[in-house]
Amino acid sequence: MARVLMLAGDAAEELDSMYPLFRLREDDHEVVVAAPTTRPVQLVVHDFEPGCDAYTEKPGRRLPVDLAFADVRPEEYEALVIPGGRAPEYIRTDPDVARIVAYFFAHELPVGTICHGPQVPAALGLLRGRTTAAYPPLKVDVELAGATFVDGPDVVDGAMVSCRGWPDLPQWSRAFLQVLTRSGGPTE
């Protein structure tokens, strides 16, 4: 089965991280979690509370990390997943993250972004001319990065699959697995 790299960091959203991790493993894909260091990262839970204009954030579980960004050899993986949360805000500035993400886009390998995940390829100039979903308030950021924003649960642009956030994960997962299969990755 395929080896899938997941880029994480402290404040990655728990459902955005854990749902794809378990869904991909359920289909016998190997998921390797990479972060700035190999210590477990602190996930967060984002929710929508009545009377709040924005989502709220609470501490979530800790996610074990397999590999530091600096030790990732992207050619050893068939696909990439970038969960949302606040982690994309700062991992996008890591030079190793730039090296890793650029590899997947250059080789047209499957890249899945969830919620705030598109902030990473946007910061690297990799969304220009593409179509993507993201957490809806990021519409302006996506458009400033040269992409077309779509408010949808499973937006597919070539090998890139994106969604607005954790409520979309069932549709996103189906689309991502289809793209992974089409890309020459193993079938279910």
Short mmCIF file of C-alpha atoms in Angstrom, two decimals:
data_model
loop_
_atom_site.label_atom_id
_atom_site.label_comp_id
_atom_site.label_asym_id
_atom_site.label_seq_id
_atom_site.Cartn_x
_atom_site.Cartn_y
_atom_site.Cartn_z
CA MET A 1 0.00 0.00 0.00
CA ALA A 2 0.99 3.65 -0.27
CA ARG A 3 3.23 5.50 2.15
CA VAL A 4 1.59 8.81 3.05
CA LEU A 5 3.41 11.64 4.79
CA MET A 6 1.45 13.86 7.18
CA LEU A 7 2.89 17.25 8.16
CA ALA A 8 1.93 18.29 11.69
CA GLY A 9 2.89 20.60 14.50
CA ASP A 10 1.58 21.88 17.79
CA ALA A 11 -1.96 23.24 17.43
CA ALA A 12 -2.82 21.06 14.44
CA GLU A 13 -6.55 20.41 14.63
CA GLU A 14 -7.29 17.02 16.21
CA LEU A 15 -10.00 15.79 13.82
CA ASP A 16 -8.12 17.16 10.79
CA SER A 17 -5.16 15.03 11.88
CA MET A 18 -6.64 11.90 13.43
CA TYR A 19 -9.48 11.23 10.96
CA PRO A 20 -7.22 10.99 7.88
CA LEU A 21 -4.57 9.14 9.87
CA PHE A 22 -7.01 6.39 10.86
CA ARG A 23 -8.95 6.42 7.55
CA LEU A 24 -5.79 5.90 5.53
CA ARG A 25 -4.55 3.20 7.91
CA GLU A 26 -7.96 1.53 7.66
CA ASP A 27 -7.21 1.04 3.95
CA ASP A 28 -3.77 -0.39 4.83
CA HIS A 29 -1.80 2.70 3.82
CA GLU A 30 1.20 3.56 5.95
CA VAL A 31 0.98 7.06 7.43
CA VAL A 32 4.18 8.68 8.69
CA VAL A 33 3.78 11.79 10.83
CA ALA A 34 6.47 14.47 10.50
CA ALA A 35 6.80 17.61 12.64
CA PRO A 36 9.50 20.14 13.58
CA THR A 37 10.93 17.62 16.09
CA THR A 38 10.15 14.04 17.03
CA ARG A 39 8.43 14.86 20.32
CA PRO A 40 4.65 14.30 20.30
CA VAL A 41 2.73 17.36 19.13
CA GLN A 42 -0.14 18.89 21.08
CA LEU A 43 -3.30 18.81 18.98
CA VAL A 44 -6.22 21.18 19.54
CA VAL A 45 -9.97 20.82 19.20
CA HIS A 46 -11.72 23.56 17.26
CA ASP A 47 -15.45 23.87 17.70
CA PHE A 48 -18.23 26.30 16.95
CA GLU A 49 -20.02 27.60 20.04
CA PRO A 50 -23.30 29.51 19.99
CA GLY A 51 -22.70 33.21 20.41
CA CYS A 52 -19.07 33.10 19.20
CA ASP A 53 -18.04 34.81 15.97
CA ALA A 54 -15.08 32.46 15.47
CA TYR A 55 -14.25 28.90 16.44
CA THR A 56 -13.09 28.10 19.95
CA GLU A 57 -9.96 26.14 20.75
CA LYS A 58 -9.39 23.57 23.49
CA PRO A 59 -6.45 21.23 24.13
CA GLY A 60 -6.70 17.91 22.35
CA ARG A 61 -4.71 14.70 22.35
CA ARG A 62 -0.99 14.37 21.74
CA LEU A 63 -0.02 12.96 18.36
CA PRO A 64 3.09 10.77 18.23
CA VAL A 65 5.64 11.93 15.65
CA ASP A 66 7.71 9.54 13.56
CA LEU A 67 10.15 11.89 11.91
CA ALA A 68 11.46 15.46 12.08
CA PHE A 69 10.95 17.60 8.96
CA ALA A 70 14.71 17.75 8.45
CA ASP A 71 14.88 13.96 8.16
CA VAL A 72 12.08 13.56 5.61
CA ARG A 73 13.05 12.17 2.22
CA PRO A 74 9.94 13.00 0.19
CA GLU A 75 10.83 10.55 -2.58
CA GLU A 76 10.00 7.75 -0.12
CA TYR A 77 6.29 8.70 -0.09
CA GLU A 78 3.44 8.50 -2.58
CA ALA A 79 1.21 11.19 -1.05
CA LEU A 80 1.11 14.11 1.38
CA VAL A 81 -1.54 15.30 3.86
CA ILE A 82 -1.51 18.74 5.52
CA PRO A 83 -4.09 19.01 8.31
CA GLY A 84 -5.49 22.32 9.46
CA GLY A 85 -5.50 24.09 12.78
CA ARG A 86 -2.91 26.72 13.63
CA ALA A 87 0.09 24.52 12.78
CA PRO A 88 0.11 25.53 9.07
CA GLU A 89 0.67 29.16 10.10
CA TYR A 90 4.16 28.41 11.35
CA ILE A 91 5.25 25.17 9.67
CA ARG A 92 4.93 26.94 6.31
CA THR A 93 8.02 28.99 7.20
CA ASP A 94 10.19 25.91 7.79
CA PRO A 95 12.68 25.43 4.91
CA ASP A 96 12.33 21.65 5.15
CA VAL A 97 8.56 21.93 4.81
CA ALA A 98 9.12 24.03 1.68
CA ARG A 99 11.44 21.35 0.28
CA ILE A 100 8.97 18.56 1.08
CA VAL A 101 5.83 20.23 -0.24
CA ALA A 102 7.55 21.48 -3.40
CA TYR A 103 8.61 17.90 -4.18
CA PHE A 104 5.02 16.60 -4.09
CA PHE A 105 3.73 19.42 -6.30
CA ALA A 106 6.64 19.13 -8.75
CA HIS A 107 6.02 15.40 -9.15
CA GLU A 108 2.22 15.80 -9.29
CA LEU A 109 1.75 13.40 -6.39
CA PRO A 110 -1.44 13.45 -4.30
CA VAL A 111 -1.57 16.32 -1.81
CA GLY A 112 -4.46 16.57 0.61
CA THR A 113 -5.12 19.81 2.47
CA ILE A 114 -7.72 20.26 5.18
CA CYS A 115 -9.11 23.53 6.58
CA HIS A 116 -6.07 25.81 7.14
CA GLY A 117 -3.75 23.32 5.38
CA PRO A 118 -3.72 25.31 2.10
CA GLN A 119 -1.77 28.03 3.93
CA VAL A 120 1.35 25.92 3.41
CA PRO A 121 1.31 25.61 -0.40
CA ALA A 122 -0.07 29.17 -0.65
CA ALA A 123 2.96 30.56 1.18
CA LEU A 124 5.22 28.64 -1.20
CA GLY A 125 3.54 29.96 -4.36
CA LEU A 126 2.20 26.50 -5.21
CA LEU A 127 -1.51 27.39 -5.38
CA ARG A 128 -1.15 29.85 -8.27
CA GLY A 129 -3.55 28.81 -11.05
CA ARG A 130 -5.15 26.07 -8.95
CA THR A 131 -8.59 25.57 -7.49
CA THR A 132 -8.89 24.81 -3.78
CA ALA A 133 -11.19 24.74 -0.80
CA ALA A 134 -10.08 25.99 2.59
CA TYR A 135 -11.60 27.23 5.81
CA PRO A 136 -13.97 29.88 4.34
CA PRO A 137 -12.35 32.94 6.02
CA LEU A 138 -9.16 32.02 4.10
CA LYS A 139 -10.87 32.83 0.77
CA VAL A 140 -8.97 36.12 0.46
CA ASP A 141 -5.64 34.44 1.30
CA VAL A 142 -6.27 31.72 -1.30
CA GLU A 143 -7.17 34.29 -3.94
CA LEU A 144 -4.14 36.45 -3.09
CA ALA A 145 -2.04 33.31 -3.61
CA GLY A 146 -3.39 33.18 -7.18
CA ALA A 147 -5.88 30.34 -6.67
CA THR A 148 -9.60 30.03 -7.18
CA PHE A 149 -11.47 29.43 -3.93
CA VAL A 150 -14.33 26.90 -3.89
CA ASP A 151 -16.60 26.54 -0.88
CA GLY A 152 -16.86 22.75 -1.10
CA PRO A 153 -16.24 19.54 0.84
CA ASP A 154 -14.10 17.69 -1.69
CA VAL A 155 -12.42 19.93 -4.23
CA VAL A 156 -10.12 18.04 -6.60
CA ASP A 157 -7.61 19.87 -8.80
CA GLY A 158 -5.37 17.34 -10.50
CA ALA A 159 -3.63 15.49 -7.67
CA MET A 160 -4.63 18.03 -5.01
CA VAL A 161 -7.67 17.38 -2.81
CA SER A 162 -8.92 20.03 -0.37
CA CYS A 163 -11.81 20.72 1.95
CA ARG A 164 -13.12 23.41 4.31
CA GLY A 165 -12.55 21.57 7.59
CA TRP A 166 -13.34 18.56 9.71
CA PRO A 167 -17.09 18.42 8.93
CA ASP A 168 -16.05 17.62 5.31
CA LEU A 169 -13.72 14.74 6.16
CA PRO A 170 -15.97 11.89 4.91
CA GLN A 171 -16.23 13.48 1.44
CA TRP A 172 -12.58 14.60 1.47
CA SER A 173 -11.41 11.10 2.39
CA ARG A 174 -13.33 9.45 -0.45
CA ALA A 175 -11.94 11.96 -2.94
CA PHE A 176 -8.38 11.70 -1.59
CA LEU A 177 -8.44 7.89 -1.74
CA GLN A 178 -9.72 8.05 -5.34
CA VAL A 179 -6.89 10.42 -6.32
CA LEU A 180 -4.36 8.21 -4.51
CA THR A 181 -5.63 5.19 -6.47
CA ARG A 182 -5.59 7.10 -9.81
CA SER A 183 -2.05 8.32 -9.17
CA GLY A 184 -0.74 4.79 -9.35
CA GLY A 185 -1.05 4.21 -5.65
CA PRO A 186 -2.50 0.88 -4.55
CA THR A 187 -6.19 0.21 -4.89
CA GLU A 188 -8.44 -0.30 -1.90
#
